PDB file of C-alpha atoms in Angstrom:
ATOM      1  CA  UNK R1059       0.000   0.000   0.000  1.00  0.00           C
ATOM      2  CA  UNK R1060       1.152   3.515  -0.805  1.00  0.00           C
ATOM      3  CA  UNK R1061      -0.250   6.201   1.462  1.00  0.00           C
ATOM      4  CA  UNK R1062      -0.018   9.914   2.136  1.00  0.00           C
ATOM      5  CA  UNK R1063       0.160  10.731   5.839  1.00  0.00           C
ATOM      6  CA  UNK R1064      -0.780  14.197   7.053  1.00  0.00           C
ATOM      7  CA  UNK R1065       0.678  14.310  10.560  1.00  0.00           C
ATOM      8  CA  UNK R1066       0.480  17.011  13.236  1.00  0.00           C
ATOM      9  CA  UNK R1067       4.030  18.119  14.096  1.00  0.00           C
ATOM     10  CA  UNK R1068       4.663  20.310  17.131  1.00  0.00           C
ATOM     11  CA  UNK R1069       8.102  20.751  18.703  1.00  0.00           C
ATOM     12  CA  UNK R1070       6.863  21.529  22.204  1.00  0.00           C
ATOM     13  CA  UNK R1071       3.927  22.659  24.342  1.00  0.00           C
ATOM     14  CA  UNK R1072       4.520  26.339  23.608  1.00  0.00           C
ATOM     15  CA  UNK R1073       5.307  25.966  19.895  1.00  0.00           C
ATOM     16  CA  UNK R1074       2.837  26.350  17.063  1.00  0.00           C
ATOM     17  CA  UNK R1075       1.982  23.080  15.356  1.00  0.00           C
ATOM     18  CA  UNK R1076       1.200  22.290  11.753  1.00  0.00           C
ATOM     19  CA  UNK R1077       0.227  19.421   9.501  1.00  0.00           C
ATOM     20  CA  UNK R1078       3.155  17.942   7.544  1.00  0.00           C
ATOM     21  CA  UNK R1079       2.805  15.567   4.579  1.00  0.00           C
ATOM     22  CA  UNK R1080       4.706  12.261   4.550  1.00  0.00           C
ATOM     23  CA  UNK R1081       4.372   9.720   1.719  1.00  0.00           C
ATOM     24  CA  UNK R1082       4.940   6.084   2.747  1.00  0.00           C
ATOM     25  CA  UNK R1083       5.318   3.206   0.297  1.00  0.00           C
ATOM     26  CA  UNK R1084       5.056  -0.593   0.333  1.00  0.00           C
ATOM     27  CA  UNK R1085       3.068  -0.757   3.576  1.00  0.00           C
ATOM     28  CA  UNK R1086       1.734  -4.237   4.323  1.00  0.00           C
ATOM     29  CA  UNK R1087      -2.032  -4.423   4.965  1.00  0.00           C
ATOM     30  CA  UNK R1088      -1.195  -6.735   7.882  1.00  0.00           C
ATOM     31  CA  UNK R1089       0.851  -4.096   9.688  1.00  0.00           C
ATOM     32  CA  UNK R1090      -0.650  -2.422  12.717  1.00  0.00           C
ATOM     33  CA  UNK R1091      -1.066   1.346  12.536  1.00  0.00           C
ATOM     34  CA  UNK R1092       1.821   1.824  14.974  1.00  0.00           C
ATOM     35  CA  UNK R1093       4.063  -0.478  12.922  1.00  0.00           C
ATOM     36  CA  UNK R1094       3.293   1.704   9.906  1.00  0.00           C
ATOM     37  CA  UNK R1095       4.448   4.742  11.912  1.00  0.00           C
ATOM     38  CA  UNK R1096       7.581   2.781  12.885  1.00  0.00           C
ATOM     39  CA  UNK R1097       8.353   2.361   9.169  1.00  0.00           C
ATOM     40  CA  UNK R1098       7.910   6.094   8.613  1.00  0.00           C
ATOM     41  CA  UNK R1099      10.150   6.943  11.574  1.00  0.00           C
ATOM     42  CA  UNK R1100      12.863   4.570  10.372  1.00  0.00           C
ATOM     43  CA  UNK R1101      12.843   6.347   7.016  1.00  0.00           C
ATOM     44  CA  UNK R1102      13.007   9.750   8.724  1.00  0.00           C
ATOM     45  CA  UNK R1103      15.928   8.668  10.925  1.00  0.00           C
ATOM     46  CA  UNK R1104      17.803   7.275   7.910  1.00  0.00           C
ATOM     47  CA  UNK R1105      17.363  10.634   6.177  1.00  0.00           C
ATOM     48  CA  UNK R1106      18.628  12.491   9.230  1.00  0.00           C
ATOM     49  CA  UNK R1107      15.220  13.949  10.064  1.00  0.00           C
ATOM     50  CA  UNK R1108      13.497  13.957  13.444  1.00  0.00           C
ATOM     51  CA  UNK R1109      11.061  11.055  13.884  1.00  0.00           C
ATOM     52  CA  UNK R1110       7.410  11.629  14.759  1.00  0.00           C
ATOM     53  CA  UNK R1111       6.790  11.404  18.522  1.00  0.00           C
ATOM     54  CA  UNK R1112       3.842   9.202  19.471  1.00  0.00           C
ATOM     55  CA  UNK R1113       2.857   7.257  22.589  1.00  0.00           C
ATOM     56  CA  UNK R1114       2.917   3.468  22.774  1.00  0.00           C
ATOM     57  CA  UNK R1115       3.634   0.781  25.333  1.00  0.00           C
ATOM     58  CA  UNK R1116       2.019  -2.676  25.446  1.00  0.00           C
ATOM     59  CA  UNK R1117       0.728  -2.694  21.831  1.00  0.00           C
ATOM     60  CA  UNK R1118      -1.861  -5.251  22.980  1.00  0.00           C
ATOM     61  CA  UNK R1119      -4.842  -2.959  23.610  1.00  0.00           C
ATOM     62  CA  UNK R1120      -4.330  -2.899  27.370  1.00  0.00           C
ATOM     63  CA  UNK R1121      -2.257   0.115  28.388  1.00  0.00           C
ATOM     64  CA  UNK R1122      -4.274   2.852  26.648  1.00  0.00           C
ATOM     65  CA  UNK R1123      -1.181   4.790  25.573  1.00  0.00           C
ATOM     66  CA  UNK R1124      -1.715   4.802  21.788  1.00  0.00           C
ATOM     67  CA  UNK R1125      -3.879   7.899  21.725  1.00  0.00           C
ATOM     68  CA  UNK R1126      -4.228   9.002  18.111  1.00  0.00           C
ATOM     69  CA  UNK R1127      -6.975  10.864  16.324  1.00  0.00           C
ATOM     70  CA  UNK R1128      -7.102   9.250  12.873  1.00  0.00           C
ATOM     71  CA  UNK R1129      -9.166  10.757  10.079  1.00  0.00           C
ATOM     72  CA  UNK R1130     -11.251  12.574  12.670  1.00  0.00           C
ATOM     73  CA  UNK R1131     -11.969   9.534  14.857  1.00  0.00           C
ATOM     74  CA  UNK R1132     -10.401   8.474  18.135  1.00  0.00           C
ATOM     75  CA  UNK R1133      -8.305   5.325  17.477  1.00  0.00           C
ATOM     76  CA  UNK R1134      -9.390   5.359  13.804  1.00  0.00           C
ATOM     77  CA  UNK R1135     -12.309   3.931  11.825  1.00  0.00           C
ATOM     78  CA  UNK R1136     -12.775   0.573  13.593  1.00  0.00           C
ATOM     79  CA  UNK R1137     -14.950   0.209  16.701  1.00  0.00           C
ATOM     80  CA  UNK R1138     -13.814  -1.421  19.954  1.00  0.00           C
ATOM     81  CA  UNK R1139     -10.111  -1.341  19.067  1.00  0.00           C
ATOM     82  CA  UNK R1140      -7.186   0.790  20.169  1.00  0.00           C
ATOM     83  CA  UNK R1141      -4.749   2.295  17.668  1.00  0.00           C
ATOM     84  CA  UNK R1142      -2.252  -0.507  18.270  1.00  0.00           C
ATOM     85  CA  UNK R1143      -4.973  -3.035  17.317  1.00  0.00           C
ATOM     86  CA  UNK R1144      -5.889  -1.123  14.150  1.00  0.00           C
ATOM     87  CA  UNK R1145      -4.467  -2.722  11.003  1.00  0.00           C
ATOM     88  CA  UNK R1146      -3.631  -1.042   7.716  1.00  0.00           C
ATOM     89  CA  UNK R1147      -6.135  -3.234   5.886  1.00  0.00           C
ATOM     90  CA  UNK R1148      -8.723  -0.843   7.335  1.00  0.00           C
ATOM     91  CA  UNK R1149      -7.488   1.705   4.783  1.00  0.00           C
ATOM     92  CA  UNK R1150      -7.308   1.771   0.985  1.00  0.00           C
ATOM     93  CA  UNK R1151      -4.230   1.877  -1.220  1.00  0.00           C
ATOM     94  CA  UNK R1152      -3.537   5.477  -2.179  1.00  0.00           C
ATOM     95  CA  UNK R1153      -5.538   6.877   0.735  1.00  0.00           C
ATOM     96  CA  UNK R1154      -4.639  10.086   2.568  1.00  0.00           C
ATOM     97  CA  UNK R1155      -4.696   9.659   6.348  1.00  0.00           C
ATOM     98  CA  UNK R1156      -4.845  12.536   8.829  1.00  0.00           C
ATOM     99  CA  UNK R1157      -3.144  11.813  12.187  1.00  0.00           C
ATOM    100  CA  UNK R1158      -3.538  14.237  15.083  1.00  0.00           C
ATOM    101  CA  UNK R1159      -3.163  14.203  18.882  1.00  0.00           C
ATOM    102  CA  UNK R1160      -6.103  14.269  21.298  1.00  0.00           C
ATOM    103  CA  UNK R1161      -7.568  17.774  21.362  1.00  0.00           C
ATOM    104  CA  UNK R1162      -8.588  18.887  24.861  1.00  0.00           C
ATOM    105  CA  UNK R1163      -7.525  21.677  27.217  1.00  0.00           C
ATOM    106  CA  UNK R1164      -6.928  19.107  29.946  1.00  0.00           C
ATOM    107  CA  UNK R1165      -4.681  17.090  27.574  1.00  0.00           C
ATOM    108  CA  UNK R1166      -2.016  19.632  26.484  1.00  0.00           C
ATOM    109  CA  UNK R1167       0.264  18.561  23.642  1.00  0.00           C
ATOM    110  CA  UNK R1168       3.790  17.684  24.793  1.00  0.00           C
ATOM    111  CA  UNK R1169       5.234  16.999  21.357  1.00  0.00           C
ATOM    112  CA  UNK R1170       3.801  15.974  17.967  1.00  0.00           C
ATOM    113  CA  UNK R1171       1.178  13.305  18.781  1.00  0.00           C
ATOM    114  CA  UNK R1172       1.997  12.964  22.491  1.00  0.00           C
ATOM    115  CA  UNK R1173      -0.320  14.621  25.015  1.00  0.00           C
ATOM    116  CA  UNK R1174      -0.100  15.010  28.787  1.00  0.00           C
ATOM    117  CA  UNK R1175      -2.832  12.843  30.356  1.00  0.00           C
ATOM    118  CA  UNK R1176      -1.642  13.195  33.955  1.00  0.00           C
ATOM    119  CA  UNK R1177      -4.989  14.866  34.707  1.00  0.00           C
ATOM    120  CA  UNK R1178      -6.457  11.339  34.664  1.00  0.00           C
ATOM    121  CA  UNK R1179      -3.842  10.235  37.211  1.00  0.00           C
ATOM    122  CA  UNK R1180      -4.785  13.098  39.532  1.00  0.00           C
ATOM    123  CA  UNK R1181      -8.469  12.137  39.317  1.00  0.00           C
ATOM    124  CA  UNK R1182      -7.606   8.568  40.330  1.00  0.00           C
ATOM    125  CA  UNK R1183      -5.401   9.857  43.155  1.00  0.00           C
ATOM    126  CA  UNK R1184      -8.361  11.930  44.405  1.00  0.00           C
ATOM    127  CA  UNK R1185     -10.418   8.845  45.225  1.00  0.00           C
ATOM    128  CA  UNK R1186     -10.124   5.935  42.808  1.00  0.00           C
ATOM    129  CA  UNK R1187      -8.829   3.479  45.364  1.00  0.00           C
ATOM    130  CA  UNK R1188      -9.723   1.506  48.509  1.00  0.00           C
ATOM    131  CA  UNK R1189      -7.590   2.622  51.450  1.00  0.00           C
ATOM    132  CA  UNK R1190      -8.385  -0.160  53.919  1.00  0.00           C
ATOM    133  CA  UNK R1191      -5.706  -2.767  54.544  1.00  0.00           C
ATOM    134  CA  UNK R1192      -7.055  -5.761  52.689  1.00  0.00           C
ATOM    135  CA  UNK R1193      -4.393  -8.127  54.003  1.00  0.00           C
ATOM    136  CA  UNK R1194      -4.097 -11.545  52.424  1.00  0.00           C
ATOM    137  CA  UNK R1195      -6.344 -12.554  49.563  1.00  0.00           C
ATOM    138  CA  UNK R1196      -9.832 -13.549  50.670  1.00  0.00           C
ATOM    139  CA  UNK R1197     -11.008 -17.100  50.201  1.00  0.00           C
ATOM    140  CA  UNK R1198     -13.239 -17.555  47.189  1.00  0.00           C
ATOM    141  CA  UNK R1199     -16.865 -16.552  47.844  1.00  0.00           C
ATOM    142  CA  UNK R1200     -15.949 -15.199  51.303  1.00  0.00           C
ATOM    143  CA  UNK R1201     -17.630 -11.918  50.393  1.00  0.00           C
ATOM    144  CA  UNK R1202     -20.799 -12.707  48.402  1.00  0.00           C
ATOM    145  CA  UNK R1203     -21.268 -10.440  45.365  1.00  0.00           C
ATOM    146  CA  UNK R1204     -24.333 -10.795  43.131  1.00  0.00           C
ATOM    147  CA  UNK R1205     -23.311 -12.036  39.678  1.00  0.00           C
ATOM    148  CA  UNK R1206     -24.991  -9.099  37.933  1.00  0.00           C
ATOM    149  CA  UNK R1207     -23.086  -6.583  40.086  1.00  0.00           C
ATOM    150  CA  UNK R1208     -19.796  -8.424  39.586  1.00  0.00           C
ATOM    151  CA  UNK R1209     -20.296  -8.370  35.809  1.00  0.00           C
ATOM    152  CA  UNK R1210     -21.070  -4.632  35.793  1.00  0.00           C
ATOM    153  CA  UNK R1211     -18.078  -3.863  38.027  1.00  0.00           C
ATOM    154  CA  UNK R1212     -15.785  -5.906  35.798  1.00  0.00           C
ATOM    155  CA  UNK R1213     -17.105  -4.180  32.669  1.00  0.00           C
ATOM    156  CA  UNK R1214     -16.431  -0.773  34.239  1.00  0.00           C
ATOM    157  CA  UNK R1215     -12.955  -1.891  35.325  1.00  0.00           C
ATOM    158  CA  UNK R1216     -11.987  -2.623  31.705  1.00  0.00           C
ATOM    159  CA  UNK R1217     -11.599   1.145  31.123  1.00  0.00           C
ATOM    160  CA  UNK R1218      -7.938   1.631  30.183  1.00  0.00           C
ATOM    161  CA  UNK R1219      -7.949   5.419  30.593  1.00  0.00           C
ATOM    162  CA  UNK R1220      -6.886   6.077  27.013  1.00  0.00           C
ATOM    163  CA  UNK R1221      -8.825   9.346  26.811  1.00  0.00           C
ATOM    164  CA  UNK R1222     -10.748   8.551  23.623  1.00  0.00           C
ATOM    165  CA  UNK R1223     -13.947   9.567  25.422  1.00  0.00           C
ATOM    166  CA  UNK R1224     -12.508  13.022  26.086  1.00  0.00           C
ATOM    167  CA  UNK R1225     -11.057  13.389  22.596  1.00  0.00           C
ATOM    168  CA  UNK R1226     -14.298  12.541  20.841  1.00  0.00           C
ATOM    169  CA  UNK R1227     -16.609  14.603  23.080  1.00  0.00           C
ATOM    170  CA  UNK R1228     -17.517  18.042  21.752  1.00  0.00           C
ATOM    171  CA  UNK R1229     -17.228  19.317  25.339  1.00  0.00           C
ATOM    172  CA  UNK R1230     -14.012  17.389  26.132  1.00  0.00           C
ATOM    173  CA  UNK R1231     -15.890  15.751  28.994  1.00  0.00           C
ATOM    174  CA  UNK R1232     -14.224  13.048  31.108  1.00  0.00           C
ATOM    175  CA  UNK R1233     -17.518  11.770  32.524  1.00  0.00           C
ATOM    176  CA  UNK R1234     -17.249   8.309  30.930  1.00  0.00           C
ATOM    177  CA  UNK R1235     -13.745   7.726  32.341  1.00  0.00           C
ATOM    178  CA  UNK R1236     -14.543   9.034  35.828  1.00  0.00           C
ATOM    179  CA  UNK R1237     -17.877   7.212  35.980  1.00  0.00           C
ATOM    180  CA  UNK R1238     -16.212   3.914  35.045  1.00  0.00           C
ATOM    181  CA  UNK R1239     -13.662   4.341  37.839  1.00  0.00           C
ATOM    182  CA  UNK R1240     -16.393   5.289  40.327  1.00  0.00           C
ATOM    183  CA  UNK R1241     -18.647   2.433  39.244  1.00  0.00           C
ATOM    184  CA  UNK R1242     -16.088  -0.361  39.461  1.00  0.00           C
ATOM    185  CA  UNK R1243     -15.750   0.339  43.200  1.00  0.00           C
ATOM    186  CA  UNK R1244     -19.299   1.524  43.944  1.00  0.00           C
ATOM    187  CA  UNK R1245     -20.759  -1.786  42.754  1.00  0.00           C
ATOM    188  CA  UNK R1246     -18.664  -3.932  45.101  1.00  0.00           C
ATOM    189  CA  UNK R1247     -18.929  -4.363  48.913  1.00  0.00           C
ATOM    190  CA  UNK R1248     -15.242  -3.502  49.295  1.00  0.00           C
ATOM    191  CA  UNK R1249     -15.861  -0.060  47.822  1.00  0.00           C
ATOM    192  CA  UNK R1250     -18.685   1.018  50.100  1.00  0.00           C
ATOM    193  CA  UNK R1251     -16.642   2.365  53.028  1.00  0.00           C
ATOM    194  CA  UNK R1252     -15.453   5.474  51.155  1.00  0.00           C
ATOM    195  CA  UNK R1253     -18.141   5.588  48.470  1.00  0.00           C
ATOM    196  CA  UNK R1254     -19.538   9.026  49.288  1.00  0.00           C
ATOM    197  CA  UNK R1255     -16.213  10.808  49.647  1.00  0.00           C
ATOM    198  CA  UNK R1256     -14.827   9.007  46.593  1.00  0.00           C
ATOM    199  CA  UNK R1257     -17.383  10.292  44.114  1.00  0.00           C
ATOM    200  CA  UNK R1258     -17.308  13.818  45.555  1.00  0.00           C
ATOM    201  CA  UNK R1259     -13.508  13.983  45.403  1.00  0.00           C
ATOM    202  CA  UNK R1260     -13.169  12.521  41.913  1.00  0.00           C
ATOM    203  CA  UNK R1261     -15.844  14.780  40.401  1.00  0.00           C
ATOM    204  CA  UNK R1262     -14.275  17.812  42.132  1.00  0.00           C
ATOM    205  CA  UNK R1263     -10.851  16.931  40.704  1.00  0.00           C
ATOM    206  CA  UNK R1264     -12.359  16.326  37.251  1.00  0.00           C
ATOM    207  CA  UNK R1265     -13.822  19.836  37.276  1.00  0.00           C
ATOM    208  CA  UNK R1266     -10.567  21.381  38.519  1.00  0.00           C
ATOM    209  CA  UNK R1267      -8.647  19.750  35.665  1.00  0.00           C
ATOM    210  CA  UNK R1268     -10.713  21.673  33.131  1.00  0.00           C
ATOM    211  CA  UNK R1269     -12.776  18.901  31.547  1.00  0.00           C
ATOM    212  CA  UNK R1270     -16.127  19.939  30.084  1.00  0.00           C
ATOM    213  CA  UNK R1271     -19.589  18.843  31.117  1.00  0.00           C
ATOM    214  CA  UNK R1272     -21.537  15.897  29.712  1.00  0.00           C
ATOM    215  CA  UNK R1273     -24.346  16.828  27.318  1.00  0.00           C
ATOM    216  CA  UNK R1274     -25.535  13.250  26.683  1.00  0.00           C
ATOM    217  CA  UNK R1275     -24.299  13.168  23.081  1.00  0.00           C
ATOM    218  CA  UNK R1276     -23.057   9.600  23.498  1.00  0.00           C
ATOM    219  CA  UNK R1277     -20.021   9.888  21.220  1.00  0.00           C
ATOM    220  CA  UNK R1278     -17.795   8.758  24.104  1.00  0.00           C
ATOM    221  CA  UNK R1279     -19.539   5.382  24.275  1.00  0.00           C
ATOM    222  CA  UNK R1280     -19.328   4.948  20.485  1.00  0.00           C
ATOM    223  CA  UNK R1281     -15.580   5.643  20.309  1.00  0.00           C
ATOM    224  CA  UNK R1282     -14.565   3.868  23.534  1.00  0.00           C
ATOM    225  CA  UNK R1283     -12.266   0.951  22.586  1.00  0.00           C
ATOM    226  CA  UNK R1284     -13.505  -1.048  25.576  1.00  0.00           C
ATOM    227  CA  UNK R1285     -17.232  -0.438  25.129  1.00  0.00           C
ATOM    228  CA  UNK R1286     -17.709   1.365  28.444  1.00  0.00           C
ATOM    229  CA  UNK R1287     -21.436   2.043  28.780  1.00  0.00           C
ATOM    230  CA  UNK R1288     -23.187   5.377  29.364  1.00  0.00           C
ATOM    231  CA  UNK R1289     -24.973   3.518  32.165  1.00  0.00           C
ATOM    232  CA  UNK R1290     -21.912   4.293  34.289  1.00  0.00           C
ATOM    233  CA  UNK R1291     -22.478   8.040  33.908  1.00  0.00           C
ATOM    234  CA  UNK R1292     -26.052   7.652  35.143  1.00  0.00           C
ATOM    235  CA  UNK R1293     -24.775   5.601  38.102  1.00  0.00           C
ATOM    236  CA  UNK R1294     -22.111   8.184  38.942  1.00  0.00           C
ATOM    237  CA  UNK R1295     -24.682  10.980  38.833  1.00  0.00           C
ATOM    238  CA  UNK R1296     -26.865   9.063  41.304  1.00  0.00           C
ATOM    239  CA  UNK R1297     -23.866   8.407  43.543  1.00  0.00           C
ATOM    240  CA  UNK R1298     -22.819  12.063  43.360  1.00  0.00           C
ATOM    241  CA  UNK R1299     -26.188  13.619  44.151  1.00  0.00           C
ATOM    242  CA  UNK R1300     -26.787  11.163  46.990  1.00  0.00           C
ATOM    243  CA  UNK R1301     -23.352  11.888  48.469  1.00  0.00           C
ATOM    244  CA  UNK R1302     -23.818  15.656  48.061  1.00  0.00           C
ATOM    245  CA  UNK R1303     -27.126  15.549  49.959  1.00  0.00           C
ATOM    246  CA  UNK R1304     -25.667  13.386  52.737  1.00  0.00           C
ATOM    247  CA  UNK R1305     -22.644  15.691  53.104  1.00  0.00           C
ATOM    248  CA  UNK R1306     -24.957  18.672  53.660  1.00  0.00           C
ATOM    249  CA  UNK R1307     -26.928  16.954  56.431  1.00  0.00           C
TER     250      UNK R1307
END
């Protein structure tokens, strides 16, 4: 496959960025999208040019690092996949592909396609944990959990914090991410001790980081590579309003 890549290049956070054209040739349809960028970078290095900076780690759809906006869609045209799981057979020979970083005030660009997502870390630090000493692992079935609740908690816990929900939301809202992290603990007995303070603290930190509000568009659920449901946002809203009322009493 021969392709034309239009890639956002930006030297640093305070520099102006621009789209730069890069032709790539003889790309295998079986390559992953990141492997295709590896080929481009190898060519750039061989020519003495600076390679394109982009995030990657596990390349198995688990770490959530490969945050790319491809042809106007978070993680590209395929649903329920991360960029590292996206293969070049999803594109046509001769196609022009636009590659940009996540666009959100709370995700400032560090360089080229790399953005600073430490705002997510600070939200987790605000309350996305259980502070009690759990000691040794519990025996199986020692703490009964209804199967339906366990399934919902597990589904919420599959959020990898990639930020696609923020990138695809017209308001740059982080509600899907935060609600998944609230839900995975709120649904389990182990998460009840700090439930009220957790949701209040995480929502407060989310607002302080500069994320926008949810307007129920639903694009976050569509573009989420792990299929995190909007149901979690409804659950978080219930948890938040209940906790806010209790804190005022």
